[in-house]
Short mmCIF file of C-alpha atoms in Angstrom, two decimals:
data_model
loop_
_atom_site.label_atom_id
_atom_site.label_comp_id
_atom_site.label_asym_id
_atom_site.label_seq_id
_atom_site.Cartn_x
_atom_site.Cartn_y
_atom_site.Cartn_z
CA UNK A 1 -5.26 7.16 -20.90
CA UNK A 2 -4.89 5.27 -24.36
CA UNK A 3 -5.16 7.21 -27.65
CA UNK A 4 -5.31 5.99 -31.22
CA UNK A 5 -2.39 6.70 -33.65
CA UNK A 6 -4.17 8.54 -35.87
CA UNK A 7 -4.80 11.07 -32.82
CA UNK A 8 -1.63 11.02 -31.06
CA UNK A 9 0.71 13.81 -32.79
CA UNK A 10 -2.20 16.65 -32.53
CA UNK A 11 -3.91 15.58 -29.09
CA UNK A 12 -1.39 15.21 -26.75
CA UNK A 13 0.17 18.17 -26.90
CA UNK A 14 -2.91 20.18 -25.55
CA UNK A 15 -3.91 17.38 -23.27
CA UNK A 16 -0.64 16.31 -22.19
CA UNK A 17 -0.17 19.22 -19.01
CA UNK A 18 -3.81 17.89 -17.34
CA UNK A 19 -2.50 17.61 -14.09
CA UNK A 20 -5.18 14.21 -13.48
CA UNK A 21 -3.16 12.74 -16.57
CA UNK A 22 -0.68 10.34 -15.51
CA UNK A 23 0.18 7.97 -18.38
CA UNK A 24 -0.17 8.27 -21.85
CA UNK A 25 -0.39 5.18 -24.13
CA UNK A 26 -0.73 5.41 -27.87
CA UNK A 27 -1.75 2.01 -30.10
CA UNK A 28 -1.38 2.54 -33.66
CA UNK A 29 -0.13 0.16 -36.81
CA UNK A 30 3.36 1.46 -36.88
CA UNK A 31 5.64 2.55 -33.95
CA UNK A 32 8.68 3.79 -35.73
CA UNK A 33 6.09 6.94 -36.80
CA UNK A 34 5.56 8.44 -33.15
CA UNK A 35 8.35 7.52 -31.50
CA UNK A 36 10.86 10.60 -32.37
CA UNK A 37 7.60 13.18 -31.15
CA UNK A 38 6.40 11.24 -28.42
CA UNK A 39 10.15 10.85 -26.37
CA UNK A 40 9.16 14.88 -25.35
CA UNK A 41 6.22 14.14 -23.71
CA UNK A 42 7.60 12.35 -20.75
CA UNK A 43 3.73 11.21 -20.01
CA UNK A 44 3.72 9.02 -23.13
CA UNK A 45 4.80 5.48 -21.36
CA UNK A 46 4.42 3.37 -24.46
CA UNK A 47 3.91 3.07 -28.41
CA UNK A 48 2.03 -0.32 -28.51
CA UNK A 49 1.26 -2.41 -31.47
CA UNK A 50 -1.52 -4.85 -29.04
CA UNK A 51 -3.91 -3.92 -26.74
CA UNK A 52 -2.33 -7.00 -23.91
CA UNK A 53 1.36 -4.95 -23.38
CA UNK A 54 -1.04 -2.05 -22.43
CA UNK A 55 -2.79 -4.09 -20.48
CA UNK A 56 -0.12 -5.29 -18.62
CA UNK A 57 1.39 -1.46 -18.28
CA UNK A 58 -1.95 -0.34 -16.64
CA UNK A 59 -1.79 -3.39 -13.94
CA UNK A 60 1.51 -1.43 -12.95
CA UNK A 61 0.19 2.04 -13.17
CA UNK A 62 -2.87 1.29 -10.90
CA UNK A 63 -0.32 -0.37 -8.47
CA UNK A 64 1.76 2.49 -8.69
CA UNK A 65 -1.48 4.89 -7.79
CA UNK A 66 -2.25 2.54 -5.38
CA UNK A 67 1.55 2.63 -3.63
CA UNK A 68 1.40 6.60 -3.68
CA UNK A 69 -1.32 6.34 -1.24
CA UNK A 70 -0.28 4.16 1.33
CA UNK A 71 -0.32 5.71 4.80
CA UNK A 72 3.33 6.52 6.56
CA UNK A 73 3.70 8.53 9.74
CA UNK A 74 6.68 10.99 10.13
CA UNK A 75 5.28 13.19 13.48
CA UNK A 76 6.71 10.99 16.84
CA UNK A 77 3.08 11.36 17.85
CA UNK A 78 0.91 11.39 14.41
CA UNK A 79 -3.05 10.77 15.84
CA UNK A 80 -3.06 8.05 12.09
CA UNK A 81 -0.25 6.15 13.28
CA UNK A 82 -1.77 5.94 17.41
CA UNK A 83 -5.27 5.63 16.43
CA UNK A 84 -5.45 3.50 13.02
CA UNK A 85 -3.05 0.91 15.38
CA UNK A 86 -5.56 0.94 17.97
CA UNK A 87 -7.51 0.12 15.85
CA UNK A 88 -6.19 -2.66 14.30
CA UNK A 89 -5.13 -3.77 17.97
CA UNK A 90 -9.06 -4.09 18.99
CA UNK A 91 -10.04 -5.51 15.25
CA UNK A 92 -7.95 -8.55 16.27
CA UNK A 93 -9.74 -9.28 18.90
CA UNK A 94 -13.30 -9.36 17.48
CA UNK A 95 -14.46 -12.55 16.50
CA UNK A 96 -17.37 -12.10 14.26
CA UNK A 97 -19.42 -14.19 11.76
CA UNK A 98 -17.47 -14.14 8.58
CA UNK A 99 -20.33 -14.50 5.84
CA UNK A 100 -22.28 -11.64 7.78
CA UNK A 101 -19.46 -9.58 7.59
CA UNK A 102 -18.32 -10.26 3.92
CA UNK A 103 -22.04 -9.91 3.02
CA UNK A 104 -22.21 -6.85 4.24
CA UNK A 105 -19.15 -5.52 3.32
CA UNK A 106 -20.35 -6.96 -0.65
CA UNK A 107 -23.36 -4.09 0.61
CA UNK A 108 -21.15 -1.75 1.39
CA UNK A 109 -19.59 -2.03 -2.05
CA UNK A 110 -22.76 -2.08 -3.94
CA UNK A 111 -23.69 1.27 -2.70
CA UNK A 112 -20.28 3.26 -2.13
CA UNK A 113 -17.89 1.76 -4.23
CA UNK A 114 -17.90 1.57 -8.05
CA UNK A 115 -16.57 -2.43 -7.57
CA UNK A 116 -17.93 -4.54 -10.76
CA UNK A 117 -20.90 -6.60 -9.75
CA UNK A 118 -19.05 -9.87 -11.09
CA UNK A 119 -15.91 -9.53 -8.58
CA UNK A 120 -18.42 -8.59 -5.29
CA UNK A 121 -20.32 -12.03 -6.45
CA UNK A 122 -17.10 -13.16 -6.45
CA UNK A 123 -16.36 -12.49 -3.25
CA UNK A 124 -19.69 -13.62 -1.89
CA UNK A 125 -19.47 -16.66 -3.15
CA UNK A 126 -15.87 -17.37 -2.96
CA UNK A 127 -13.98 -16.05 -0.14
CA UNK A 128 -13.43 -19.08 1.60
CA UNK A 129 -12.07 -20.80 -0.84
CA UNK A 130 -9.18 -18.63 -1.06
CA UNK A 131 -6.53 -16.91 1.19
CA UNK A 132 -6.82 -13.86 2.68
CA UNK A 133 -3.16 -12.88 1.07
CA UNK A 134 -4.50 -14.35 -2.49
CA UNK A 135 -7.19 -11.78 -2.47
CA UNK A 136 -4.47 -9.09 -1.22
CA UNK A 137 -2.98 -9.29 -4.34
CA UNK A 138 -5.05 -10.24 -6.56
CA UNK A 139 -6.95 -7.89 -9.10
CA UNK A 140 -9.65 -6.62 -7.32
CA UNK A 141 -10.56 -3.71 -4.91
CA UNK A 142 -10.01 -4.92 -1.92
CA UNK A 143 -5.88 -3.42 -1.89
CA UNK A 144 -6.88 -0.04 -3.15
CA UNK A 145 -9.93 0.04 -0.81
CA UNK A 146 -8.02 -0.68 2.32
CA UNK A 147 -5.20 1.29 1.69
CA UNK A 148 -7.60 4.04 0.81
CA UNK A 149 -9.49 3.47 4.37
CA UNK A 150 -6.79 3.64 6.66
CA UNK A 151 -4.76 7.01 4.86
CA UNK A 152 -7.67 8.15 4.82
CA UNK A 153 -9.13 6.88 8.39
CA UNK A 154 -12.31 6.70 6.99
CA UNK A 155 -13.91 4.60 9.37
CA UNK A 156 -16.83 3.13 7.83
CA UNK A 157 -14.27 1.29 5.18
CA UNK A 158 -12.44 0.42 8.19
CA UNK A 159 -15.39 -1.15 9.88
CA UNK A 160 -16.84 -3.00 7.27
CA UNK A 161 -13.62 -4.37 6.36
CA UNK A 162 -12.74 -5.43 9.79
CA UNK A 163 -12.96 -8.69 9.86
CA UNK A 164 -10.59 -8.48 6.55
CA UNK A 165 -7.59 -6.67 8.01
CA UNK A 166 -8.14 -9.67 11.07
CA UNK A 167 -8.06 -12.36 8.10
CA UNK A 168 -4.85 -11.00 6.51
CA UNK A 169 -3.29 -10.20 9.60
CA UNK A 170 -3.55 -14.28 11.17
CA UNK A 171 -1.94 -15.04 7.63
CA UNK A 172 1.02 -13.25 7.79
CA UNK A 173 1.51 -13.82 11.55
CA UNK A 174 1.05 -17.95 10.83
CA UNK A 175 3.25 -18.03 7.49
CA UNK A 176 5.70 -16.15 9.86
CA UNK A 177 6.00 -18.60 11.85
CA UNK A 178 6.12 -21.39 9.50
CA UNK A 179 9.05 -19.42 7.47
CA UNK A 180 11.13 -18.17 10.00
CA UNK A 181 13.52 -21.30 10.08
CA UNK A 182 13.83 -20.46 6.80
CA UNK A 183 14.83 -16.10 6.39
CA UNK A 184 17.93 -15.31 7.17
CA UNK A 185 18.74 -13.57 10.57
CA UNK A 186 18.75 -10.13 8.67
CA UNK A 187 18.28 -9.68 4.55
CA UNK A 188 17.39 -6.38 2.09
CA UNK A 189 13.71 -5.48 0.53
CA UNK A 190 12.85 -2.85 -1.83
CA UNK A 191 10.06 -0.89 -2.12
CA UNK A 192 9.47 1.53 -5.17
CA UNK A 193 6.53 4.40 -5.17
CA UNK A 194 5.93 8.11 -5.27
CA UNK A 195 5.07 10.25 -2.01
CA UNK A 196 4.04 13.32 -2.55
CA UNK A 197 6.40 17.62 -2.17
CA UNK A 198 4.66 17.43 1.07
CA UNK A 199 5.53 13.98 2.84
CA UNK A 200 9.20 13.96 1.12
CA UNK A 201 10.21 17.17 3.05
CA UNK A 202 8.47 16.16 6.29
CA UNK A 203 10.83 12.94 5.85
CA UNK A 204 13.80 14.99 4.89
CA UNK A 205 13.01 16.67 7.98
CA UNK A 206 12.52 13.51 9.85
CA UNK A 207 15.95 11.86 9.12
CA UNK A 208 17.74 9.95 11.89
CA UNK A 209 14.24 9.82 13.45
CA UNK A 210 10.79 7.41 12.70
CA UNK A 211 8.58 6.99 10.26
CA UNK A 212 5.84 3.40 10.22
CA UNK A 213 3.67 2.25 7.27
CA UNK A 214 0.19 2.19 8.77
CA UNK A 215 -1.08 -0.22 5.63
CA UNK A 216 -0.02 -3.42 5.56
CA UNK A 217 3.10 -3.40 3.50
CA UNK A 218 4.04 -4.64 0.40
CA UNK A 219 7.80 -4.90 -0.16
CA UNK A 220 10.01 -7.14 -2.29
CA UNK A 221 13.69 -8.47 -2.75
CA UNK A 222 14.77 -7.66 -6.11
CA UNK A 223 15.48 -4.49 -6.91
CA UNK A 224 15.78 -3.76 -10.65
CA UNK A 225 11.51 -4.29 -10.61
CA UNK A 226 11.06 -2.05 -7.66
CA UNK A 227 13.05 0.53 -8.73
CA UNK A 228 12.47 0.32 -12.71
CA UNK A 229 8.28 -0.24 -12.19
CA UNK A 230 7.83 2.00 -9.51
CA UNK A 231 10.06 4.18 -8.02
CA UNK A 232 10.92 5.69 -11.70
CA UNK A 233 7.89 5.88 -13.38
CA UNK A 234 6.60 7.79 -10.06
CA UNK A 235 9.21 10.15 -10.55
CA UNK A 236 7.60 11.38 -13.91
CA UNK A 237 4.46 12.57 -11.73
CA UNK A 238 5.03 16.54 -11.64
CA UNK A 239 3.23 16.40 -8.42
CA UNK A 240 5.72 14.11 -6.69
CA UNK A 241 8.83 12.36 -5.62
CA UNK A 242 9.79 8.58 -6.83
CA UNK A 243 11.50 7.08 -4.06
CA UNK A 244 13.13 3.41 -3.75
CA UNK A 245 12.91 2.84 -0.37
CA UNK A 246 15.84 -0.22 0.53
CA UNK A 247 14.95 -1.40 3.98
CA UNK A 248 17.11 -3.27 6.59
CA UNK A 249 15.11 -5.88 8.24
CA UNK A 250 16.92 -7.88 11.04
CA UNK A 251 13.97 -11.41 11.64
CA UNK A 252 14.79 -11.20 15.78
CA UNK A 253 13.56 -8.06 15.47
CA UNK A 254 10.37 -8.53 13.84
CA UNK A 255 9.47 -11.17 15.94
CA UNK A 256 9.92 -9.59 19.16
CA UNK A 257 8.01 -6.92 18.21
CA UNK A 258 5.04 -8.05 16.68
CA UNK A 259 5.40 -7.40 13.39
CA UNK A 260 4.78 -10.54 11.34
CA UNK A 261 6.25 -10.61 7.61
CA UNK A 262 5.42 -13.50 5.23
CA UNK A 263 7.19 -14.27 2.40
CA UNK A 264 4.45 -14.43 -1.12
CA UNK A 265 5.13 -17.23 -3.40
CA UNK A 266 3.09 -18.59 -6.19
CA UNK A 267 1.37 -20.42 -3.92
CA UNK A 268 0.40 -18.06 -1.87
CA UNK A 269 -0.71 -14.95 -4.05
CA UNK A 270 -2.71 -14.26 -7.19
CA UNK A 271 -0.31 -14.03 -9.44
CA UNK A 272 3.45 -15.31 -10.56
CA UNK A 273 6.07 -14.04 -7.59
CA UNK A 274 8.02 -12.15 -10.19
CA UNK A 275 8.72 -9.81 -7.54
CA UNK A 276 9.61 -11.98 -5.05
CA UNK A 277 7.33 -9.92 -2.65
CA UNK A 278 7.63 -10.40 1.41
CA UNK A 279 4.37 -8.81 2.99
CA UNK A 280 4.87 -7.16 6.64
CA UNK A 281 1.80 -6.68 8.63
CA UNK A 282 0.81 -3.09 9.48
CA UNK A 283 2.69 -0.46 11.57
CA UNK A 284 5.64 -1.79 10.66
CA UNK A 285 8.58 1.01 12.32
CA UNK A 286 11.79 1.89 10.56
CA UNK A 287 14.61 4.10 11.39
CA UNK A 288 15.10 6.63 8.50
CA UNK A 289 19.31 6.10 7.82
CA UNK A 290 20.46 7.92 5.10
CA UNK A 291 18.68 9.93 2.08
CA UNK A 292 20.48 10.52 -1.44
CA UNK A 293 19.65 11.63 -5.03
CA UNK A 294 19.84 8.88 -7.36
CA UNK A 295 21.05 10.21 -10.63
CA UNK A 296 18.69 9.24 -13.25
CA UNK A 297 19.09 10.17 -16.96
CA UNK A 298 14.94 9.92 -16.81
CA UNK A 299 14.30 12.31 -13.84
CA UNK A 300 15.86 14.71 -11.37
CA UNK A 301 13.50 14.07 -8.86
CA UNK A 302 14.66 10.28 -7.87
CA UNK A 303 15.72 9.21 -3.76
CA UNK A 304 17.19 6.41 -2.69
CA UNK A 305 16.51 6.05 0.95
CA UNK A 306 17.71 3.87 3.12
CA UNK A 307 15.57 2.67 6.33
CA UNK A 308 16.64 0.59 8.91
CA UNK A 309 13.71 -1.72 11.33
CA UNK A 310 13.27 -1.01 14.78
CA UNK A 311 11.18 -2.97 17.67
CA UNK A 312 7.71 -1.54 18.61
CA UNK A 313 9.01 -0.35 22.17
CA UNK A 314 11.60 2.23 24.09
CA UNK A 315 10.70 5.24 21.43
CA UNK A 316 8.67 7.76 21.78
CA UNK A 317 6.31 7.51 18.85
CA UNK A 318 4.43 4.40 21.31
CA UNK A 319 4.63 6.48 24.43
CA UNK A 320 1.26 7.98 23.70
CA UNK A 321 0.01 5.12 22.36
CA UNK A 322 0.34 3.11 25.07
CA UNK A 323 -1.28 5.48 27.48
CA UNK A 324 -3.80 5.58 24.75
CA UNK A 325 -4.79 2.24 25.32
CA UNK A 326 -3.99 2.11 29.00
CA UNK A 327 -7.57 4.13 28.56
CA UNK A 328 -9.26 1.51 27.11
CA UNK A 329 -8.06 -1.33 29.15
CA UNK A 330 -11.19 -1.77 30.72
CA UNK A 331 -12.98 -2.91 27.48
CA UNK A 332 -12.37 -5.39 24.86
CA UNK A 333 -13.47 -6.37 21.53
CA UNK A 334 -16.63 -3.90 20.11
CA UNK A 335 -16.80 -2.14 23.21
CA UNK A 336 -13.29 -1.08 22.88
CA UNK A 337 -13.60 -0.14 18.99
CA UNK A 338 -16.47 1.66 20.85
CA UNK A 339 -14.29 4.00 22.51
CA UNK A 340 -11.52 4.52 20.24
CA UNK A 341 -14.31 6.15 17.77
CA UNK A 342 -15.31 8.28 20.86
CA UNK A 343 -11.60 9.23 20.87
CA UNK A 344 -11.84 10.00 16.85
CA UNK A 345 -14.68 11.99 17.40
CA UNK A 346 -17.18 9.90 16.26
CA UNK A 347 -20.26 9.03 18.98
CA UNK A 348 -22.53 8.12 16.20
CA UNK A 349 -20.50 5.55 14.62
CA UNK A 350 -19.43 3.81 17.98
CA UNK A 351 -23.37 3.84 19.01
CA UNK A 352 -24.08 2.45 16.44
CA UNK A 353 -21.24 -0.33 17.03
#
C-alpha cells in the first residue's frame, strides 16, 4: 500500500495489522516528519519523496511474493514432486505448433487472469523475438503464473504453459552446454525467500534428508542481495520465516543428473544482471545439511539453511517416481501426458487431450 504523508500517521496504525497487507510505503514532501514514528511499524518499508524509488521497491516486493509461492517437496515420496516431474518429462516429448500454443495461452489468460491486454498482445506478436529466459525474467505474468501452476498442480495452467516449460528447459540446457567449460567445478549460490511456518517445520524435521524445488529455481552468486532484498524482508511477514539458502553446487552432478543450470547474463535476461543470477531447471534435489539461526537486529525469524545438490538416482525421492514412470512407458507425448492426468484423477482433462 502507498499512503500519502497527510494520511499516514493516522491511517497506518489502524490498518497495519491486516494480514493481507505486507508492505506500506509513505509518499510525502518531507521525510523527516515521519521517520521517528514509522520506525515502530515493521510493515512500513520506506518513506519517499518521489514515486520512482517506490516502483523499484514494489518490484522486489512482487518477486518476494512469487518466491514464497515456489513449490518445495520435503517428503521423500511427495506426490507433488513425482507428478510434476512426470508431467514435465511428458511435456518435453511433445512437439507442438508454437503459434497455436501461444494463441491458446493468450486466449486462456484473457478469460482467466488479470494480465493486461497490452502484455498479451506483446506475447502473441513478439514471443519469438526474445529468448524463453528473457520472458521468464521479465516484468510479466509468466513467472508468477508458472510458479502458481506448478505449486498448486493446476493442470489447466500446466497444459497452457506446456510449450513454455519445454522451451525454457531447452534454453537452460543449451546454455549449460555452452557455459560448462567456463563454470567452476564446485561453487556456491544463494537464494533468499520466505517459507510458511508449516513448511519451515517440515524442513526442520527433514534435516539431513532431501528436498526438491519443483519449479524453475532462481539463485544468485551475490549473498548480500539475496539476504537484504529477499530473506530479511520475508522475515517481517508475520506468517513466514526469512530463509537464506546457501547452496553447494557440483557441476558434474548437475550434468550427470540432468539438472542443468545457466548463468543469466545481461544479454540473456530481461534486467541488468546485478543479482548474478544462476537459473536451474525444475526438480533440483538437495540434501539439507544445516539449519542455523541468523542473529539480526531487525528480526528473530531469520535462518541460514545450507544445502548440497545431489544426483537424481539412488534415493527414495525417485524410487516411486521411477515405478510410476515404468507404468507409462508404453506411451509418449500427449498419450503419456493423458495417462498421468488419469492417475491424478483428471479423466475429463485427459479425454480433452
